XYZ file of C-alpha atoms in Angstrom:
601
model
C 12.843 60.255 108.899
C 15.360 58.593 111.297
C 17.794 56.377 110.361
C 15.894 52.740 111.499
C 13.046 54.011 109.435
C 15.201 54.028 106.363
C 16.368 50.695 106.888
C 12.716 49.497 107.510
C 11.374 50.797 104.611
C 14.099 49.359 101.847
C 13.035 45.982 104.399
C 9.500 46.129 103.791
C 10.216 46.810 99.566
C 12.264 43.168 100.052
C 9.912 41.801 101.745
C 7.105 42.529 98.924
C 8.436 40.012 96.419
C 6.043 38.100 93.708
C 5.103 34.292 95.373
C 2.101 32.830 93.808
C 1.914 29.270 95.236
C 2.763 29.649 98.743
C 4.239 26.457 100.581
C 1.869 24.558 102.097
C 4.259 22.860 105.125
C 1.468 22.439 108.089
C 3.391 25.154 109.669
C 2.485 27.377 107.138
C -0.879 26.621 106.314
C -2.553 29.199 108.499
C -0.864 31.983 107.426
C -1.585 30.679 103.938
C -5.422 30.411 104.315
C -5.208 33.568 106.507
C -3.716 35.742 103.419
C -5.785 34.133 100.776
C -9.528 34.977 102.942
C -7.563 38.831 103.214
C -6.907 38.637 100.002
C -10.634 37.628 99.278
C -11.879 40.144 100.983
C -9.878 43.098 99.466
C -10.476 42.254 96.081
C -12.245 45.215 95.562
C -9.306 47.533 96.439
C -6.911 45.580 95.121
C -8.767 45.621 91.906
C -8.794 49.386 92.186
C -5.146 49.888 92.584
C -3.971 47.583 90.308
C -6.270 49.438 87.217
C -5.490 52.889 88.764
C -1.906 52.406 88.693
C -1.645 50.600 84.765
C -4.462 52.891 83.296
C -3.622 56.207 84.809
C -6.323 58.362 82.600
C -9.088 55.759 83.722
C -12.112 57.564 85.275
C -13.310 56.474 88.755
C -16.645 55.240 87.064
C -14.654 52.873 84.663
C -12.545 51.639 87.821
C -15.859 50.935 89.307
C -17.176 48.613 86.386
C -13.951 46.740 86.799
C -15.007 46.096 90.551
C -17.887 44.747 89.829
C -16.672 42.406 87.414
C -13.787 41.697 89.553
C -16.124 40.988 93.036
C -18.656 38.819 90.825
C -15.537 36.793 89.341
C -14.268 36.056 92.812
C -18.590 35.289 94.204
C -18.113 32.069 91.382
C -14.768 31.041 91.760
C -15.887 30.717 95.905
C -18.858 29.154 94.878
C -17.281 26.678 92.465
C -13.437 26.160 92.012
C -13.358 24.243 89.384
C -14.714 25.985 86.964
C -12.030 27.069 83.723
C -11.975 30.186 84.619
C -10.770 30.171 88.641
C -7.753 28.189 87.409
C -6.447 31.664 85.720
C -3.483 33.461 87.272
C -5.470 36.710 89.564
C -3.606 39.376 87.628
C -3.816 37.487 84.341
C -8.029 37.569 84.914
C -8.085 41.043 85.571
C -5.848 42.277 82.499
C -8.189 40.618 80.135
C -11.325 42.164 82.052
C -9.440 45.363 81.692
C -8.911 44.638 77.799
C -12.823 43.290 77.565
C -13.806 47.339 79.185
C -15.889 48.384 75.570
C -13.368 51.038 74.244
C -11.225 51.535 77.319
C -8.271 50.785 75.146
C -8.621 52.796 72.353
C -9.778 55.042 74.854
C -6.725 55.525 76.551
C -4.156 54.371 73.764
C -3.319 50.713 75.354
C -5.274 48.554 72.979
C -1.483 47.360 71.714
C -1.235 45.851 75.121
C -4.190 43.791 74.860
C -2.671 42.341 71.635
C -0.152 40.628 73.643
C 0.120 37.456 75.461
C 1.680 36.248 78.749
C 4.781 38.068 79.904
C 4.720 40.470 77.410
C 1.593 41.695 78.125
C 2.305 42.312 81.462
C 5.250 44.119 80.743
C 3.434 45.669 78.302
C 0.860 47.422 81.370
C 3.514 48.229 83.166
C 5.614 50.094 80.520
C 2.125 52.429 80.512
C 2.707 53.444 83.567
C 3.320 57.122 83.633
C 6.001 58.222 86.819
C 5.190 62.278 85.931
C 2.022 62.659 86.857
C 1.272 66.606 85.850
C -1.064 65.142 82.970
C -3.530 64.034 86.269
C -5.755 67.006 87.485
C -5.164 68.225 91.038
C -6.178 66.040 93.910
C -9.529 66.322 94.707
C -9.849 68.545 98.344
C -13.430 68.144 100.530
C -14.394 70.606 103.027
C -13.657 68.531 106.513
C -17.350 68.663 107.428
C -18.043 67.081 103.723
C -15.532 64.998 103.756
C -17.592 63.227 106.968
C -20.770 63.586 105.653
C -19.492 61.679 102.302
C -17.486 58.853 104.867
C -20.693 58.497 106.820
C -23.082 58.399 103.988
C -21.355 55.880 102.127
C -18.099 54.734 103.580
C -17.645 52.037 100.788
C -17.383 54.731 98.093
C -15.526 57.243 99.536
C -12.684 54.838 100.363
C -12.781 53.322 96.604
C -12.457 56.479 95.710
C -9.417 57.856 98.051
C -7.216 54.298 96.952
C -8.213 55.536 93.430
C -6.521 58.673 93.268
C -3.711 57.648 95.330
C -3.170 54.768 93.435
C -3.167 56.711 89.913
C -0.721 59.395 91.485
C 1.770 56.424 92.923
C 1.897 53.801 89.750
C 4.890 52.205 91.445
C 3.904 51.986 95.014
C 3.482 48.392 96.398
C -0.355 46.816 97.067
C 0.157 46.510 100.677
C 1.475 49.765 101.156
C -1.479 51.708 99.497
C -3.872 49.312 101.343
C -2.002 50.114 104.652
C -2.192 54.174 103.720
C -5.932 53.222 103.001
C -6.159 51.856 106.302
C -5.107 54.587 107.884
C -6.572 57.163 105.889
C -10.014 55.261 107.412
C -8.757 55.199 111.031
C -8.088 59.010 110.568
C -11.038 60.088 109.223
C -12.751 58.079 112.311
C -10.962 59.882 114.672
C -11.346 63.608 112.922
C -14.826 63.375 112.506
C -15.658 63.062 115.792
C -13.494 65.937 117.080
C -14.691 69.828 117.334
C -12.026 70.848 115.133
C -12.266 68.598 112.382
C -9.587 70.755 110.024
C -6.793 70.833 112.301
C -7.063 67.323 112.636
C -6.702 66.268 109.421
C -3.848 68.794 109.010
C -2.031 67.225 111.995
C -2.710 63.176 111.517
C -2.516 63.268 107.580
C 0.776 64.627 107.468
C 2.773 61.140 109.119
C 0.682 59.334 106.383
C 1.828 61.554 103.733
C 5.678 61.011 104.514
C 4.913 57.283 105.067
C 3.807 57.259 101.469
C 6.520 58.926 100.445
C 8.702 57.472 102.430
C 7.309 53.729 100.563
C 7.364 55.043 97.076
C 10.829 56.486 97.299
C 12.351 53.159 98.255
C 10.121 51.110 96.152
C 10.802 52.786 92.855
C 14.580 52.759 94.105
C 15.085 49.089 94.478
C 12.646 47.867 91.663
C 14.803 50.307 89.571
C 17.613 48.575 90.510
C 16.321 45.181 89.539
C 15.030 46.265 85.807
C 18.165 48.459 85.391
C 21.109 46.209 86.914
C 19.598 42.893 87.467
C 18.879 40.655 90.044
C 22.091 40.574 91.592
C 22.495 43.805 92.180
C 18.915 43.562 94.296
C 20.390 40.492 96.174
C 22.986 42.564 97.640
C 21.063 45.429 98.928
C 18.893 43.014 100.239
C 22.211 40.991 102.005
C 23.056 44.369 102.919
C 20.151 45.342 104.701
C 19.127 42.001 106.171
C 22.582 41.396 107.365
C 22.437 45.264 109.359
C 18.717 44.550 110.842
C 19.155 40.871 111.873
C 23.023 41.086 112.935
C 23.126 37.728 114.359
C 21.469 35.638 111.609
C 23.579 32.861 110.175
C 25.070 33.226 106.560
C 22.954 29.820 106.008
C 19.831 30.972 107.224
C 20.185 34.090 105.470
C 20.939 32.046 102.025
C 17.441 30.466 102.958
C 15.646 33.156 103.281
C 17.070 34.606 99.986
C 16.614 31.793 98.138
C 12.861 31.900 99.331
C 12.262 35.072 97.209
C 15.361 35.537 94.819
C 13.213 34.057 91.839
C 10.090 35.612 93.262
C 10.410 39.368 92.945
C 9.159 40.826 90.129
C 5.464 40.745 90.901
C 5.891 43.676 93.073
C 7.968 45.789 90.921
C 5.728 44.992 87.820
C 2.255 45.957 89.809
C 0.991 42.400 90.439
C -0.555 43.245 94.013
C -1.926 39.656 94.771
C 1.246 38.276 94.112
C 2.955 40.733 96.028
C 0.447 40.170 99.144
C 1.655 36.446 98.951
C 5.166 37.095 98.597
C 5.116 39.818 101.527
C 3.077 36.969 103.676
C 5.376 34.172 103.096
C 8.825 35.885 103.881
C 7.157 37.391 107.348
C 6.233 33.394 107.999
C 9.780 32.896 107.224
C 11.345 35.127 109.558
C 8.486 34.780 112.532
C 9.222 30.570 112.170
C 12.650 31.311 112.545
C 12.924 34.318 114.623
C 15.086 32.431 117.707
C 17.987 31.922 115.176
C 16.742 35.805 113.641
C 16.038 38.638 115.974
C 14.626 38.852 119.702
C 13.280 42.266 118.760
C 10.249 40.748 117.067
C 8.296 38.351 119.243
C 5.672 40.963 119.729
C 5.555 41.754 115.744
C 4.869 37.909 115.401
C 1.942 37.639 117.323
C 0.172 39.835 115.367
C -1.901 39.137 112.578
C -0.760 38.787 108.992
C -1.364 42.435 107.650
C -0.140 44.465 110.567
C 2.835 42.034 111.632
C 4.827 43.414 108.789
C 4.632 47.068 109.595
C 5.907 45.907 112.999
C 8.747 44.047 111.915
C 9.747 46.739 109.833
C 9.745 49.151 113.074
C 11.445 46.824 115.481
C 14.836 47.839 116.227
C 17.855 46.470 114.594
C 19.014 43.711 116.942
C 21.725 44.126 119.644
C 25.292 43.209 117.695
C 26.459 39.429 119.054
C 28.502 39.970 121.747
C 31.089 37.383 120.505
C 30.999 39.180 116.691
C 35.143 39.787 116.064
C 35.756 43.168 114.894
C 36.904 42.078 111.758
C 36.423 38.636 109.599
C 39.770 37.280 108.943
C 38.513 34.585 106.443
C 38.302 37.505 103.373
C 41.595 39.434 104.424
C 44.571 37.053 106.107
C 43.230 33.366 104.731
C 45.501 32.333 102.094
C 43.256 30.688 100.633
C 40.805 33.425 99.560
C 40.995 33.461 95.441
C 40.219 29.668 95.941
C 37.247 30.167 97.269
C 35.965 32.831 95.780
C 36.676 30.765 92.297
C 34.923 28.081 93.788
C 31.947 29.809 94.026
C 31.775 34.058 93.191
C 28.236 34.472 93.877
C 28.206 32.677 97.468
C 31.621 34.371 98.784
C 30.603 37.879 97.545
C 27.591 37.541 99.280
C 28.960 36.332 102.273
C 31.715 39.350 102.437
C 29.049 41.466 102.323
C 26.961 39.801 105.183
C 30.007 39.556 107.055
C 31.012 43.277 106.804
C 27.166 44.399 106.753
C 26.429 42.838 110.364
C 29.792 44.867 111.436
C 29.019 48.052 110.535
C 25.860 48.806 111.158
C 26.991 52.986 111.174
C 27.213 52.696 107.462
C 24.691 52.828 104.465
C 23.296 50.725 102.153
C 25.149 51.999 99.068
C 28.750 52.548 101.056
C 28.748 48.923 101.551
C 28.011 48.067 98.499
C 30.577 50.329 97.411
C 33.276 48.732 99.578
C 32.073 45.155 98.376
C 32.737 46.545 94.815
C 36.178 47.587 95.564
C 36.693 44.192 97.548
C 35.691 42.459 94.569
C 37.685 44.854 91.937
C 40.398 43.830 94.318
C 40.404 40.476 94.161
C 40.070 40.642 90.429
C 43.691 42.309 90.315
C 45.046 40.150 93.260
C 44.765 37.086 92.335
C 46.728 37.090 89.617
C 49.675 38.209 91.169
C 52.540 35.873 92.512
C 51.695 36.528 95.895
C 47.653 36.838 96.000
C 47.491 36.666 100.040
C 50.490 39.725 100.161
C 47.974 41.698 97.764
C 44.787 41.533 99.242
C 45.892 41.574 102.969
C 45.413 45.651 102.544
C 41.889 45.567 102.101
C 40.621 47.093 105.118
C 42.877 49.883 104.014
C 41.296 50.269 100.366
C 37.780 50.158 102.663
C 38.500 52.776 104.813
C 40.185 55.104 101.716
C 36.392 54.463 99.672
C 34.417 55.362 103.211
C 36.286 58.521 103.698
C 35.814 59.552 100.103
C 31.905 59.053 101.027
C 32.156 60.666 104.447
C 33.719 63.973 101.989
C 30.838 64.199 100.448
C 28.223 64.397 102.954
C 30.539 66.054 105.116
C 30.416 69.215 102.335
C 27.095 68.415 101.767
C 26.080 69.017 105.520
C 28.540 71.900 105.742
C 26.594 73.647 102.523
C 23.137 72.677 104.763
C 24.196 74.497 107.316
C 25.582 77.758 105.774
C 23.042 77.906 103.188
C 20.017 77.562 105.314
C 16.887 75.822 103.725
C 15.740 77.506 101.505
C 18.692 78.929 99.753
C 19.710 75.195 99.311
C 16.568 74.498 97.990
C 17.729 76.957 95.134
C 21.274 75.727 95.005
C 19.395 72.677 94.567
C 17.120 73.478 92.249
C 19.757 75.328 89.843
C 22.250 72.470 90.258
C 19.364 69.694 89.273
C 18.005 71.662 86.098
C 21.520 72.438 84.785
C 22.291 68.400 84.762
C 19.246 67.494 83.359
C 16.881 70.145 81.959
C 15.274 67.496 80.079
C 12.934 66.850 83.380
C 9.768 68.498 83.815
C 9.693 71.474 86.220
C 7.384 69.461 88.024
C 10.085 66.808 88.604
C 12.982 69.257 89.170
C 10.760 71.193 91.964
C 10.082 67.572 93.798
C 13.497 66.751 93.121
C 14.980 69.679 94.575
C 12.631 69.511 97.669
C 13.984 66.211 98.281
C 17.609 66.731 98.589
C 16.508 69.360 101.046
C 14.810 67.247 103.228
C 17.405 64.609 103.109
C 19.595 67.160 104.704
C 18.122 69.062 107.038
C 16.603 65.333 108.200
C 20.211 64.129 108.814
C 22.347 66.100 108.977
C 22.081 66.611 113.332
C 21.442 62.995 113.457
C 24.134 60.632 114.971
C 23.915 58.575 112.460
C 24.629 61.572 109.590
C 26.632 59.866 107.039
C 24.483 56.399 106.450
C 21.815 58.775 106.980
C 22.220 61.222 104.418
C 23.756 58.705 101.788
C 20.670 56.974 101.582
C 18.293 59.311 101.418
C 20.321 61.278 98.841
C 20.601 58.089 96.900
C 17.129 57.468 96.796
C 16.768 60.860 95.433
C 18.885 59.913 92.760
C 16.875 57.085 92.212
C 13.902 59.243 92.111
C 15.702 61.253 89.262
C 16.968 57.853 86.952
C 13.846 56.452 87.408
C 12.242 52.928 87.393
C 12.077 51.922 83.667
C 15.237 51.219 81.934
C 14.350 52.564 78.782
C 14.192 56.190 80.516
C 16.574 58.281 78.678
C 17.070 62.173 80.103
C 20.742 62.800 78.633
C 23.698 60.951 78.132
C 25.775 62.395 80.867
C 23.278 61.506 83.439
C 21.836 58.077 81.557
C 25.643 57.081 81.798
C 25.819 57.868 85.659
C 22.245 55.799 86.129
C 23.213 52.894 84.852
C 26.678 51.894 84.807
C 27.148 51.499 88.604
C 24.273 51.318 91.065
C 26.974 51.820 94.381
C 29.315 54.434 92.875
C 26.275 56.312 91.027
C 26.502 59.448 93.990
C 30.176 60.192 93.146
C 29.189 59.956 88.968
C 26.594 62.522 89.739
C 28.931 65.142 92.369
C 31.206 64.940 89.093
C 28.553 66.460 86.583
C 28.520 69.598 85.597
C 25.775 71.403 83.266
C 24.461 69.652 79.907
C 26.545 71.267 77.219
C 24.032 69.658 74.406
C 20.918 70.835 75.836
C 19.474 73.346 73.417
C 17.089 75.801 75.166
C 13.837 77.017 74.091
C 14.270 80.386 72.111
C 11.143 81.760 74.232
C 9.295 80.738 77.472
C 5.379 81.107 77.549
C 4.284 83.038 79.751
C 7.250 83.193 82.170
C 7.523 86.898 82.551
C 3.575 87.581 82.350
C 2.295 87.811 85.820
C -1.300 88.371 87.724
C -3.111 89.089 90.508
C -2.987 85.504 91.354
C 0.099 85.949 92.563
C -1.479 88.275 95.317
C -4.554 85.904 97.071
C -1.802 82.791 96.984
C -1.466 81.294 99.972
C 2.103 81.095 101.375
C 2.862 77.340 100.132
C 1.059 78.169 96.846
C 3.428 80.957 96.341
C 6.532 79.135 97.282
C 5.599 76.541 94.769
C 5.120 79.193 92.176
C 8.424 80.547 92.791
C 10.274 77.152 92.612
C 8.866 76.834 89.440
C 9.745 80.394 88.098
C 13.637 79.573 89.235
C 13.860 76.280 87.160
C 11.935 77.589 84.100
C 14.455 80.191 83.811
C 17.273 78.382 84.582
C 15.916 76.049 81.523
C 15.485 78.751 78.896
C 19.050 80.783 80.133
C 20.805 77.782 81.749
C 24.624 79.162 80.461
C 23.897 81.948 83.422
C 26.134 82.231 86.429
C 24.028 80.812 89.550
C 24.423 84.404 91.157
C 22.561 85.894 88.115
C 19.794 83.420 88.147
C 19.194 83.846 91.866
C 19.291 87.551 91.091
C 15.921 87.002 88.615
C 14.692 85.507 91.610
C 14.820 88.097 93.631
C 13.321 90.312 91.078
C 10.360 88.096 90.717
C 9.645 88.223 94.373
C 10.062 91.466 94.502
C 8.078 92.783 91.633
C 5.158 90.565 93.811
C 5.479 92.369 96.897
C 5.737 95.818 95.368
C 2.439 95.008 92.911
C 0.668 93.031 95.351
C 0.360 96.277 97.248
C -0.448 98.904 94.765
C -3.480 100.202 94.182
C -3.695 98.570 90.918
C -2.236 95.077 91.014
C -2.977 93.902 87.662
C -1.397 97.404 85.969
C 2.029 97.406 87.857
C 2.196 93.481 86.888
C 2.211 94.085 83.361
C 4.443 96.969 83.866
C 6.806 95.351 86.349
C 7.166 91.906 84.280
C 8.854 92.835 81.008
C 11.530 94.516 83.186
C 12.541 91.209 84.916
C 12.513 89.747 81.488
C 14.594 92.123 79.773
C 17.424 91.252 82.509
C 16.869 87.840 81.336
């Protein structure tokens, strides 16, 4: 994924933020009824992803009873508004439907939730949500010719029942991003069906909307980790950050607006309200299309569109051309003497102006480096400004800036370098080795999807022009991947402490760890040295996968072993496969072969 894409996607998580009551200025009144009838009309799938993602276990026939309930809730409430019932919060209406499901709870173990009241319940749902998903069975695969009998036969179904199981596999992806993957899961299958060669098709098209999914979820568990862990702060600046890079020549005061039009308005999103998060997402892109002379000429085209698909094209436009009057530097934070009266004045409002200042300047840099360098300004100004001579103190900023950038640059640089001499899939094992040692505690599951994702972080970047901002956020979101969404997510304490004491410095607290000393390894690992003919009719991926696995199980039951040695088992495995998967009798030379790798172990 290039570089605007990244910067798009973190854009599109901001723009997702929980509004419930939209304004109802006459300027925004269309776009208000517009959402609400699109809203209306999707209540089905919404309905389905907002069940799918709190009650994970839930069978596709329970989901179904909910959207039945759900459709002939909304058929009164359009037939008569003022009945008791239609003056209920959405999400509120469809908890309790999901609590009134005849032993769903006790079912699946969330009858506590239903207990609870208001806020707590909510939180309550959303604390269910499970991020490993190994407990869910494989996704379901159809035979391309099936798969367009089933669309044709009943397209209504077969859709309900793709947003299901994405929707149960991606508990933390946004509403309108599962109903956009929807969307073009249906154009797809359209266009596929129709073609000779159905199967290469779907290989070919699906694969954009897989990383586009990936892509969303990556970001979105990121920053709505962010906000649960660190607060809402902490989101206002990446979202300063980010706005400030895209829409370079936005005032600080229209940026304030548009900030203060969602700061208390974001945790619908995060916390799996989708109707909420529809309205927020509407009323922000209202914002910025009402005001786009004063934001961005990239996006006149975007704001012609209608409501659902203007966002996706706001998110691709380009980052807007840098004012041509913009200064190099902003003397106000460096050469004033006035600066620690005006930060005391108000801290909140001149941070966040520093970092929209510095933001729309460099737009070469990432999303974490500048919140870095807004740390260290502020660190800064802590010690400054209670020297003699405050002004004399902080007028060496730009060099402090520069020192934490080229500490950042270092790593990526070594990062690349490894990339590059290691060759993909021997980082993937450097990776995979390096991951399971820190935190061991993660499934192998995690640690193999983990490990894949540093890779492509790298080998995405590191040509790119734009390497460094490039592969620092992508590697962060990896990390954010790893600490998870929930703050209560404990894996150890050397990598709990590096997830949530510093959201901006939390790369260089990870380069720093080293393997979990306290981590007590199993005394035995089922099955790991017991192979089969399996082995021999799996297909390239499956093998690959099967490998990955083999390397982080062992490095979890022998992790005090030198790298070297643990690739070395490796190599045995993979080995032992070849050699057996050509006797004459597979199964025989496996359970020969096996114990031999183990006893190295």
């Amino acid at each position: 994924m290039k570089q605007l894409k990244l910067t798009g996607f973190v854009i599109f998580l901001f723009f997702l933020t929980e509004s419930l009551t939209l304004s109802t200025k006459p300027q925004d009144v269309d776009d208000v009824s517009i959402t609400q009838k699109f809203i209306e009309e999707n209540v089905g799938y919404i309905t389905i992803i907002i069940f799918a993602q709190y009650i994970q276990e839930a069978s596709f026939e329970e989901v179904e009873m909910l959207v039945k309930t759900m459709t002939e809730y909304r058929d009164k409430c359009l037939a008569d508004m003022t009945l008791p019932e239609c003056s209920k919060l959405a999400n509120d209406v469809l908890l309790e439907n999901i609590c009134a499901l005849e032993g769903l709870p006790q079912k699946h173990n969330f009858s506590h939730c239903c207990s609870k009241v208001d806020l707590e319940k909510k939180l309550c749902f959303f604390h269910h949500k499970k991020a490993d998903v190994g407990f869910l069975p494989p996704l379901p695969t159809l035979d391309p010719e099936e798969k367009c009998q089933t669309y044709k036969n009943n397209r209504e179904s077969f859709l309900n029942n793709y947003i299901y199981e994405v929707s149960r596999r991606n508990p933390f992806v946004f509403a309108p991003t599962l109903l956009t993957v929807a969307a073009r899961f249906e154009e797809m299958t359209k266009t596929c069906c129709e073609e000779q060669d159905k199967a290469n098709c779907f290989r070919t098209k699906a694969e954009p909307v897989i990383q586009y999914l990936k892509a969303s979820s990556s970001f979105q568990k990121n920053v709505c980790g962010a906000l649960i862990k660190f607060g809402l702060q902490v989101l206002e600046s990446i979202n300063v950050a980010i706005l400030s890079q895209k829409f370079p020549k936005i005032e600080f005061k229209e940026l304030t607006s548009l900030l203060e039009d969602v700061s208390a308005k974001y945790d619908g999103c995060c916390e799996g309200d989708a109707v909420q998060c529809i309205r927020g997402r509407s009323k922000v892109m209202s914002h910025i299309c009402l005001k786009q002379d004063s934001i961005s000429s990239k996006i006149q085209e975007c704001c012609e569109k209608k409501i659902p698909e203007r966002g996706e094209c706001i998110i691709s436009s380009n980052k807007d051309d840098r004012p041509k009057d913009l200064s190099l530097r902003e003397a106000k934070f460096t050469e004033s003497e006035n600066v620690c009266e005006e930060r005391d004045a108000n801290q909140t409002s001149f941070m966040a102006e520093f970092l929209y200042e510095y933001s729309r300047r460099h737009p070469e840099l990432s999303t974490p480096e500048l919140l870095r360098i807004a740390g260290v300004y502020e660190d800064l100004l802590k010690e400054c400004c209670h020297t003699e001579n405050p002004p004399d103190c902080y007028r060496h900023a730009e060099h402090r800036f520069n020192e934490t950038t080229e500490k950042s640059l270092k790593i990526v640089q070594r990062e690349c370098e490894r990339s590059q001499n290691l060759g993909k899939e021997d980082l993937k094992y450097y990776y995979l080795i390096k991951l399971t040692k820190i935190a061991p505690q993660l499934s192998t599951e995690e640690l193999t999807f983990l490990g894949k994702e540093m890779v492509t972080a790298l080998t995405t970047c590191c040509t790119l022009s734009e390497e460094f901002a490039c592969v620092d956020n992508l590697m962060d979101l990896v990390l954010g991947e790893l600490c998870g969404i929930n703050e209560n997510r404990n894996i150890n304490p050397d990598v709990d402490h590096c997830c949530k004491t510093n959201f901006a410095f939390r790369r260089s607290c990870f380069e720093g760890l080293e393997a979990d000393k306290a981590y007590v390894p199993p005394s035995t690992f089922q099955g790991l040295f017991t192979f089969h003919t399996d082995l021999c009719q799996a297909h390239k991926e499956e093998l690959q996968r099967k490998k990955d696995r083999f390397l982080v199980n062992v490095v979890k039951l022998k992790p005090e072993l030198p790298d070297e040695e643990l690739r070395s088992l490796l190599t045995d495995f993979t080995n032992v496969v070849v050699k057996c998967c050509q006797a004459e009798g597979p199964e025989a030379c496996f359970n020969e072969e096996g114990p031999k790798v183990a006893v190295k172990c």
